[in-house]
PDB file of C-alpha atoms in Angstrom:
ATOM      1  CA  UNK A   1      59.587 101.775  63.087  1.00  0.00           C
ATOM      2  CA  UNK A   2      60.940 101.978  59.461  1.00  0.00           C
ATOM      3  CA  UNK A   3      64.064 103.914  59.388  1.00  0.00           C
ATOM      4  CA  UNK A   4      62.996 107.528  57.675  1.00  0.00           C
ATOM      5  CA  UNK A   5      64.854 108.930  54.531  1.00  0.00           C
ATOM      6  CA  UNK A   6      64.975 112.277  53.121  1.00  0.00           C
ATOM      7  CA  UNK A   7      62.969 113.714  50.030  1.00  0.00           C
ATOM      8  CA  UNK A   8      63.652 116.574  47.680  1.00  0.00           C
ATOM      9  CA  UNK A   9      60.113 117.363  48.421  1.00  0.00           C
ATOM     10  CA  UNK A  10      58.999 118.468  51.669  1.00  0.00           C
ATOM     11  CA  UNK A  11      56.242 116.703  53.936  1.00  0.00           C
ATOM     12  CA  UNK A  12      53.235 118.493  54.693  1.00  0.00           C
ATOM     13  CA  UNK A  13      53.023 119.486  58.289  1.00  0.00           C
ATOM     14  CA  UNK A  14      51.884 117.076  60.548  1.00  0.00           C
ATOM     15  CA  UNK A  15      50.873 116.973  64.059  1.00  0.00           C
ATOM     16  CA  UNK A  16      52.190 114.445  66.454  1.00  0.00           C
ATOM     17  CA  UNK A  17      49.140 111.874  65.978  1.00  0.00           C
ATOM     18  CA  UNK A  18      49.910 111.981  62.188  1.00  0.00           C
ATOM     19  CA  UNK A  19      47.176 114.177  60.805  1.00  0.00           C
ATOM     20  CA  UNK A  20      47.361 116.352  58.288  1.00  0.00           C
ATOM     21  CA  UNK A  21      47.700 120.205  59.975  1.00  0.00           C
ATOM     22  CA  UNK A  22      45.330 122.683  57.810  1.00  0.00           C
ATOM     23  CA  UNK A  23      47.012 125.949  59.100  1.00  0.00           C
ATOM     24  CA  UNK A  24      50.818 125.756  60.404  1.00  0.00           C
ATOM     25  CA  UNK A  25      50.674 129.328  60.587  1.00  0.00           C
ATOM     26  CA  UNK A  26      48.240 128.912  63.376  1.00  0.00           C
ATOM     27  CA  UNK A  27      49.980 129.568  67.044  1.00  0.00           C
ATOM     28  CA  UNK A  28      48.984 126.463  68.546  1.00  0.00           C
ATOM     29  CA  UNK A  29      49.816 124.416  65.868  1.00  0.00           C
ATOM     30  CA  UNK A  30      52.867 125.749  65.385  1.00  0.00           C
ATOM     31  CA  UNK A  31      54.135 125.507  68.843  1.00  0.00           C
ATOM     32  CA  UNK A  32      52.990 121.344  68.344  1.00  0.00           C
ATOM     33  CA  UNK A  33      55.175 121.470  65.192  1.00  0.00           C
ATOM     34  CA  UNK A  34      58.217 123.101  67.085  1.00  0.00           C
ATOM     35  CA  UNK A  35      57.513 120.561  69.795  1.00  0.00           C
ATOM     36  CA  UNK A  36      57.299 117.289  67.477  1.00  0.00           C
ATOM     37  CA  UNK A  37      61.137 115.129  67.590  1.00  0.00           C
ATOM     38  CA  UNK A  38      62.839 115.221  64.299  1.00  0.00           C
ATOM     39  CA  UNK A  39      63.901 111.582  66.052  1.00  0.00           C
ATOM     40  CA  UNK A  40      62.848 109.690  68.850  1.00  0.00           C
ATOM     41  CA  UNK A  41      63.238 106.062  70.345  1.00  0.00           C
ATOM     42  CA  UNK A  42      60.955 103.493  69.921  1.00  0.00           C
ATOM     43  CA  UNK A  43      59.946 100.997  72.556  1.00  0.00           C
ATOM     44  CA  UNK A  44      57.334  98.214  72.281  1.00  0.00           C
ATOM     45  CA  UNK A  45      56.820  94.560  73.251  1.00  0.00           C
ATOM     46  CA  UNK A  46      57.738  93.257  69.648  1.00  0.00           C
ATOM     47  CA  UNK A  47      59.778  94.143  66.629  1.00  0.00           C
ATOM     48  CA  UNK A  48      59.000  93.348  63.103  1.00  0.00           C
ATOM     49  CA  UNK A  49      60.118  90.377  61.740  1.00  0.00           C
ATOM     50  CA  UNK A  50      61.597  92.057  58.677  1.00  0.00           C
ATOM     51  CA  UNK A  51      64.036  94.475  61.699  1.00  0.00           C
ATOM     52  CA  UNK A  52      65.244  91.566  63.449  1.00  0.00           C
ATOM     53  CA  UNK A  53      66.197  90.056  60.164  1.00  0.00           C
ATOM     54  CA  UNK A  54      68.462  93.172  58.684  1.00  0.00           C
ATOM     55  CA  UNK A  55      69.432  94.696  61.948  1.00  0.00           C
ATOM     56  CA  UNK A  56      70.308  91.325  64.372  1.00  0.00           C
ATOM     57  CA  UNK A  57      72.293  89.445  61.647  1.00  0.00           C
ATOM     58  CA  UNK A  58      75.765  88.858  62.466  1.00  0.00           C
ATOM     59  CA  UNK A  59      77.355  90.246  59.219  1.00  0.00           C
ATOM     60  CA  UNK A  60      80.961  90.959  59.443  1.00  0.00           C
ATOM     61  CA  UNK A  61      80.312  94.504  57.594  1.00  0.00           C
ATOM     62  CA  UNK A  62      77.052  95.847  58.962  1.00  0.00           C
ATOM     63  CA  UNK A  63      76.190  98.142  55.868  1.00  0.00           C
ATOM     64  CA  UNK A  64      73.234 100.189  56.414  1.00  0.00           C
ATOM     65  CA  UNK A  65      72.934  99.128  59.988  1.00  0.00           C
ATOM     66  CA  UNK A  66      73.460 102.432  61.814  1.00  0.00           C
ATOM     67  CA  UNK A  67      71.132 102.047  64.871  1.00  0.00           C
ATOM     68  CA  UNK A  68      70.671  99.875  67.187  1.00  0.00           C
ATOM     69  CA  UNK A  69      67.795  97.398  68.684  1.00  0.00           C
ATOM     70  CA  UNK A  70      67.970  96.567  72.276  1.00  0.00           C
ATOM     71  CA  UNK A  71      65.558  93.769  73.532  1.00  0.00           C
ATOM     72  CA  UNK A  72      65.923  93.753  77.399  1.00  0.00           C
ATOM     73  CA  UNK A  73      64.351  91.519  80.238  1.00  0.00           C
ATOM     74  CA  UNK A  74      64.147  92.817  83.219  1.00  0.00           C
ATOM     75  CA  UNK A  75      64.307  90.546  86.479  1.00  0.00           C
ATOM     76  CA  UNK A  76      63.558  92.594  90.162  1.00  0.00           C
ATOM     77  CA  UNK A  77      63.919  90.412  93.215  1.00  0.00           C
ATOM     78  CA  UNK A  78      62.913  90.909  96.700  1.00  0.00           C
ATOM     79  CA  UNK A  79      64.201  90.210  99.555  1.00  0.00           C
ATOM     80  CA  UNK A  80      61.360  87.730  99.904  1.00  0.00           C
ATOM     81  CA  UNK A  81      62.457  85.901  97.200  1.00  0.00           C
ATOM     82  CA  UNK A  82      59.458  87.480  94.717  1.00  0.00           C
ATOM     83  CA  UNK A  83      60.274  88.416  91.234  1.00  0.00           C
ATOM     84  CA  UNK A  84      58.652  90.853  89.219  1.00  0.00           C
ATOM     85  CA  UNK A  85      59.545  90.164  85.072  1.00  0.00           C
ATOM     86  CA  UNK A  86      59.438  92.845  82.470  1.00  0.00           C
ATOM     87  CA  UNK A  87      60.680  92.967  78.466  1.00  0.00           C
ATOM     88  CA  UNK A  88      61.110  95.019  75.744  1.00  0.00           C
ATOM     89  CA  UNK A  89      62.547  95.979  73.274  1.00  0.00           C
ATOM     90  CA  UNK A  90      64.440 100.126  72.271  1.00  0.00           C
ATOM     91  CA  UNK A  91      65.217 101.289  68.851  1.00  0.00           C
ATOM     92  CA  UNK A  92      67.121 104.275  68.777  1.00  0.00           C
ATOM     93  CA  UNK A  93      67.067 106.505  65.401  1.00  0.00           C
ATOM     94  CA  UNK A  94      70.420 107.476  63.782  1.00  0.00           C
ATOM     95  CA  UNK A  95      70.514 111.108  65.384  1.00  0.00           C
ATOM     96  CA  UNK A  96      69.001 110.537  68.803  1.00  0.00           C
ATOM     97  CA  UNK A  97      70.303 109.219  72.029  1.00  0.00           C
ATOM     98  CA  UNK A  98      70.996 105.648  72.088  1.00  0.00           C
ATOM     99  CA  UNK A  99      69.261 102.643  72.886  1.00  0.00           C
ATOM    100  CA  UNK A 100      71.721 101.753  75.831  1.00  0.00           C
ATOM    101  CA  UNK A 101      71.128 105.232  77.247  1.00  0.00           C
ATOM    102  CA  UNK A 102      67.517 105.402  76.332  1.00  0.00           C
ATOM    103  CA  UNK A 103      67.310 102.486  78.430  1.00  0.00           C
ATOM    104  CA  UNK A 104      67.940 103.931  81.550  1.00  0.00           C
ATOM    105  CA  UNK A 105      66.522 107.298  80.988  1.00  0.00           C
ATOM    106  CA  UNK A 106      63.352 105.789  79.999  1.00  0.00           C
ATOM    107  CA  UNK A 107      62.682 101.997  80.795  1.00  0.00           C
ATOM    108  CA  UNK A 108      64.558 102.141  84.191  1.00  0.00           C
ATOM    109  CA  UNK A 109      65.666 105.746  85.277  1.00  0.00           C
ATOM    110  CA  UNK A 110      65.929 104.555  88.862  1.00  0.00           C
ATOM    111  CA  UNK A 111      66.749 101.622  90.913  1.00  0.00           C
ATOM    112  CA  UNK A 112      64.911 100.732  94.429  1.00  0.00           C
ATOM    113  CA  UNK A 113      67.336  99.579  96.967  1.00  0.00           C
ATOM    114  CA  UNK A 114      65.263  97.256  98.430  1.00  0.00           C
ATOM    115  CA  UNK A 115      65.402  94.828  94.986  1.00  0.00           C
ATOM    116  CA  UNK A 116      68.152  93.066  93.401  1.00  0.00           C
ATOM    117  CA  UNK A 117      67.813  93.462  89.776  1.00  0.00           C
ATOM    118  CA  UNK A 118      69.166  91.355  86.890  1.00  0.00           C
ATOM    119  CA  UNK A 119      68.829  93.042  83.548  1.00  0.00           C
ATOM    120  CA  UNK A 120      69.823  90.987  80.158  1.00  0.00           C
ATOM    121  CA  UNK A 121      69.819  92.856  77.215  1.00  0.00           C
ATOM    122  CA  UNK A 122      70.142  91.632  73.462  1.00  0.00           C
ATOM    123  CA  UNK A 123      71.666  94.110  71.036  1.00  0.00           C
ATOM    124  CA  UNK A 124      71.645  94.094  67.776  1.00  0.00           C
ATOM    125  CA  UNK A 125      75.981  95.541  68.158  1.00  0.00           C
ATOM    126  CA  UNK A 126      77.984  96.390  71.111  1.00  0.00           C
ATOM    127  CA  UNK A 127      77.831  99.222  72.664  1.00  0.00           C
ATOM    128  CA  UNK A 128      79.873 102.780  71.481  1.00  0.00           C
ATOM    129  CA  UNK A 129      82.229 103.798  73.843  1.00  0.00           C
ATOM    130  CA  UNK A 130      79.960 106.277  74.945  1.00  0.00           C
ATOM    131  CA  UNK A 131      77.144 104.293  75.924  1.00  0.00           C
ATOM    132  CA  UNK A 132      79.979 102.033  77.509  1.00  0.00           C
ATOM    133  CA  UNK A 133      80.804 104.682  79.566  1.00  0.00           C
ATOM    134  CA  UNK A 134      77.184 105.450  80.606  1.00  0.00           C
ATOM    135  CA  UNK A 135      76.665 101.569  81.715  1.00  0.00           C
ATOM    136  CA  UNK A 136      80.277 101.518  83.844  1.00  0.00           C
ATOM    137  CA  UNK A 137      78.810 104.812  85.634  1.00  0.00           C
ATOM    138  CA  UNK A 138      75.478 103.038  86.013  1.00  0.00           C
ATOM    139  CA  UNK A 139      76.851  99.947  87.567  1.00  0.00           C
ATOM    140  CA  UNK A 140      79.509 101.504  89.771  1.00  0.00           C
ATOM    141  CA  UNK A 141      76.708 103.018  91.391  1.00  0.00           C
ATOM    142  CA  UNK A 142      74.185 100.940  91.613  1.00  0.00           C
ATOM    143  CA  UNK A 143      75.386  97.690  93.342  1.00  0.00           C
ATOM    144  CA  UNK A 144      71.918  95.496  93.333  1.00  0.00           C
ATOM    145  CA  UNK A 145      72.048  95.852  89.252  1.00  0.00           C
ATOM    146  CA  UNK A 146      73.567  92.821  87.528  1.00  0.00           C
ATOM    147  CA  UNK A 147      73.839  93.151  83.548  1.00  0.00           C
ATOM    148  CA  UNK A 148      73.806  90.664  80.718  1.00  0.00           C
ATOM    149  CA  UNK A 149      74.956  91.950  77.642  1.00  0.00           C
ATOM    150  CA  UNK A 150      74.762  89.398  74.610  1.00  0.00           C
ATOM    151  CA  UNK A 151      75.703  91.463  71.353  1.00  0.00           C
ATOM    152  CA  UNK A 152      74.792  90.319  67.880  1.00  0.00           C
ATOM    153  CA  UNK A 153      77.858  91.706  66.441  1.00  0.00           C
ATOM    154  CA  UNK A 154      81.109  94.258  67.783  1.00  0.00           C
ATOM    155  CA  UNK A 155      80.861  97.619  66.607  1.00  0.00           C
ATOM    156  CA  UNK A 156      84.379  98.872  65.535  1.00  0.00           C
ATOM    157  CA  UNK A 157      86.229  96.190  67.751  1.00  0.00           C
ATOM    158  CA  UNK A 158      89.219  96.689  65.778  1.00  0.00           C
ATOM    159  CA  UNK A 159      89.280 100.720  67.112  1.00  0.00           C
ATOM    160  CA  UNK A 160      91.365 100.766  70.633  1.00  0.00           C
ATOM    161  CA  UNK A 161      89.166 103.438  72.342  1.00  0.00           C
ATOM    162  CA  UNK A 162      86.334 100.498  71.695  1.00  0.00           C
ATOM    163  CA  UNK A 163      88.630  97.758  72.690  1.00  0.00           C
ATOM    164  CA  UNK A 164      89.304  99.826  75.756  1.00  0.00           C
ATOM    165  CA  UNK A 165      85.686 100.686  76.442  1.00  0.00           C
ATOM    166  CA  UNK A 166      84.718  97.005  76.350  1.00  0.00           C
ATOM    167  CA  UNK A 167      87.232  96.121  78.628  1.00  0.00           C
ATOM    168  CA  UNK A 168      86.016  98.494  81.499  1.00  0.00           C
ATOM    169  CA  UNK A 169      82.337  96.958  81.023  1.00  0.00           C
ATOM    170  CA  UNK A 170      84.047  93.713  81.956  1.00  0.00           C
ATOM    171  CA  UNK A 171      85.629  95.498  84.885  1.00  0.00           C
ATOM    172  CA  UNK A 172      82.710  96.972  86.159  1.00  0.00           C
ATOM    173  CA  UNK A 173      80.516  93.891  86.290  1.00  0.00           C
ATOM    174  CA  UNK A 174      78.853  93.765  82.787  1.00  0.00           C
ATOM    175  CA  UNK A 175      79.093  90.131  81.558  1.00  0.00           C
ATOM    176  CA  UNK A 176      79.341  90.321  78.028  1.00  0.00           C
ATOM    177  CA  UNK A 177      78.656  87.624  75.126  1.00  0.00           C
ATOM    178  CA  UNK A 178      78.226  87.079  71.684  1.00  0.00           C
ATOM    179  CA  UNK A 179      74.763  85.733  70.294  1.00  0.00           C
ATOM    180  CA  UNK A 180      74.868  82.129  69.886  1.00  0.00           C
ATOM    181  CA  UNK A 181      72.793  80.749  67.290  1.00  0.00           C
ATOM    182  CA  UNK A 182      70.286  79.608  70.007  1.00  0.00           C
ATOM    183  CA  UNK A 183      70.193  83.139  71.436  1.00  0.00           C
ATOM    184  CA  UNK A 184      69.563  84.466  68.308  1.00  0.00           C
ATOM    185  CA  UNK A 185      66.296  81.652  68.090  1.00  0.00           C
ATOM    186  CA  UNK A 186      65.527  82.861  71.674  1.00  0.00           C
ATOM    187  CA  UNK A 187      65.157  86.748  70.514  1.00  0.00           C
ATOM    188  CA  UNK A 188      62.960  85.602  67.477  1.00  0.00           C
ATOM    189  CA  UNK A 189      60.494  83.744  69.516  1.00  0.00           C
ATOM    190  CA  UNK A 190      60.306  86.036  72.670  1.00  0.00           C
ATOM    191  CA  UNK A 191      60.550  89.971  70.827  1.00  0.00           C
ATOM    192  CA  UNK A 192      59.291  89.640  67.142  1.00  0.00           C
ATOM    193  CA  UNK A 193      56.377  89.744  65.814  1.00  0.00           C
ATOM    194  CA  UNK A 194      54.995  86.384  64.458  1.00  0.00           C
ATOM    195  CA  UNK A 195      53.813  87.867  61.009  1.00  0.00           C
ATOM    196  CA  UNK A 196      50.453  85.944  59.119  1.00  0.00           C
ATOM    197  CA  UNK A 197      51.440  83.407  56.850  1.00  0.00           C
ATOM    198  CA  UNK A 198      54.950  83.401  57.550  1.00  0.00           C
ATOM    199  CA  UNK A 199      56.897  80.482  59.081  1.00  0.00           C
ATOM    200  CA  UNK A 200      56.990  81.119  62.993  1.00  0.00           C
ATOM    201  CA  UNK A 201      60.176  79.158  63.559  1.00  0.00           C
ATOM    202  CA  UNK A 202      63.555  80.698  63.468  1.00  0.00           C
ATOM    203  CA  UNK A 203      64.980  80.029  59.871  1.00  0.00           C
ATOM    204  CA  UNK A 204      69.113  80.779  60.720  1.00  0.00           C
ATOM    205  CA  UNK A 205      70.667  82.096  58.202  1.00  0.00           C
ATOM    206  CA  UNK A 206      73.326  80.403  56.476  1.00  0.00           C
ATOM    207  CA  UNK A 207      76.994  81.842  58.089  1.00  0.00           C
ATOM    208  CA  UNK A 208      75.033  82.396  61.469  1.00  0.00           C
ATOM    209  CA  UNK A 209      77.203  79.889  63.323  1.00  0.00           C
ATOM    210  CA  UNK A 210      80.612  80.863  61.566  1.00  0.00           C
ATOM    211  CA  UNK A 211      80.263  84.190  62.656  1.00  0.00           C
ATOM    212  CA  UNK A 212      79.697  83.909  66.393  1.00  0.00           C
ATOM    213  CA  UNK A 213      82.443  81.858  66.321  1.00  0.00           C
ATOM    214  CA  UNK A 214      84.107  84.968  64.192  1.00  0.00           C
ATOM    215  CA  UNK A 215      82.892  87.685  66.813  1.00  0.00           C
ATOM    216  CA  UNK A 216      83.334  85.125  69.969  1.00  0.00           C
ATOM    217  CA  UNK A 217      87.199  85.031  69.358  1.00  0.00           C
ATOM    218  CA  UNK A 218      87.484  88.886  68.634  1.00  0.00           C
ATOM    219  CA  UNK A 219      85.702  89.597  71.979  1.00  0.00           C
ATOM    220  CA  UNK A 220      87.813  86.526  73.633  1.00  0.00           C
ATOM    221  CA  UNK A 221      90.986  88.486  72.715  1.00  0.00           C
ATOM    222  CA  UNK A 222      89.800  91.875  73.492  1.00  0.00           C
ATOM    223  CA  UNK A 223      88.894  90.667  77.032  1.00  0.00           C
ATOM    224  CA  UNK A 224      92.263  89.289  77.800  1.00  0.00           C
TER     225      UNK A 224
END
């Protein structure tokens, strides 16, 4: 979902299918309009190749980049030994709650005892130290959830309330990892959409290696 941008000029009214609404005045429709997000998170299967390009790349400076894709897989195992296999992926809009959260409002709100679960998730950054907070509470309480968390890039690693929050992920249980190049591959093939006439194999871009090695030593010293 393309990231929205404000005009001088007003939109006309629209209803939450995306037509056009003839009378706003109208009661009904304007208890839909009052009803309709001004934001909202976006799930799906696959993101377009043009996001993963922007958003995932593991710039030092991440200008323009202020939201944040999660691509999860979601592993539940029985006591049996059977494993039930879900993915995804979150985007979360600049003013709404964020992907990590939306994640387990939404894609996993609750946990059944009975199932071990091992959840990976690849984010485009690391989490705030809000969200960080909400995934130490999460864990703490739910002892049959393991987490992977493989991060594209650190958001504001050099801030100590950050370097702090990270830290207590790695307390609680939350293994966390910078995107390899082959991670990075991994994401393109398995949550982006494969567009017509365009290459289908992962093209790295140029610094890709040089700056997981940047972000892998950051997140090395943080974790000491």
């Amino acid at each position: 979902m393309a990231q929205k941008e404000e005009t001088a000029e007003a939109a006309a009214p629209t209803s939450q299918d995306g037509e056009d609404l003839e009378n706003p005045e109208d009661p009904k429709n304007l208890k839909e309009l009052v009803e309709l997000p001004p934001f909202e998170i976006v799930t799906g299967e696959r993101l377009p190749a043009n996001f993963f390009k922007f958003q995932f790349r593991n710039v030092e400076y991440s200008s323009g980049r202020n939201k944040t894709f999660l691509c999860y897989v979601v592993e539940a195992q029985s006591k049996g030994g059977q494993v039930q296999a879900s993915r995804g992926y979150l985007e979360d809009e600049h003013a709404a709650a964020h992907a990590e959260e939306a994640f387990f409002n939404t894609i996993m709100p609750a946990f059944d005892p009975a199932l071990c679960y091992l959840v990976t998730w690849y984010v485009s950054s690391s989490p705030c130290a809000a969200c960080a907070d909400r995934i130490v509470r999460t864990l703490n309480k739910t002892k049959n959830l393991r987490l992977l968390l493989l991060a594209g890039r650190l958001f504001m690693w050099e801030e100590p309330e950050i370097q702090a929050a990270l830290r207590k992920l790695k307390e609680a249980g939350c293994k966390l990892r910078i995107m390899k190049p082959q991670d990075f591959e991994y994401v393109w093939q398995n949550f982006v959409e494969q567009e017509e006439g365009e290459s289908k194999a992962f093209e790295p871009w140029e610094d890709i290696q040089e700056n997981f090695l940047y972000y892998d030593e950051k997140l090395a010293d943080i974790l000491k």
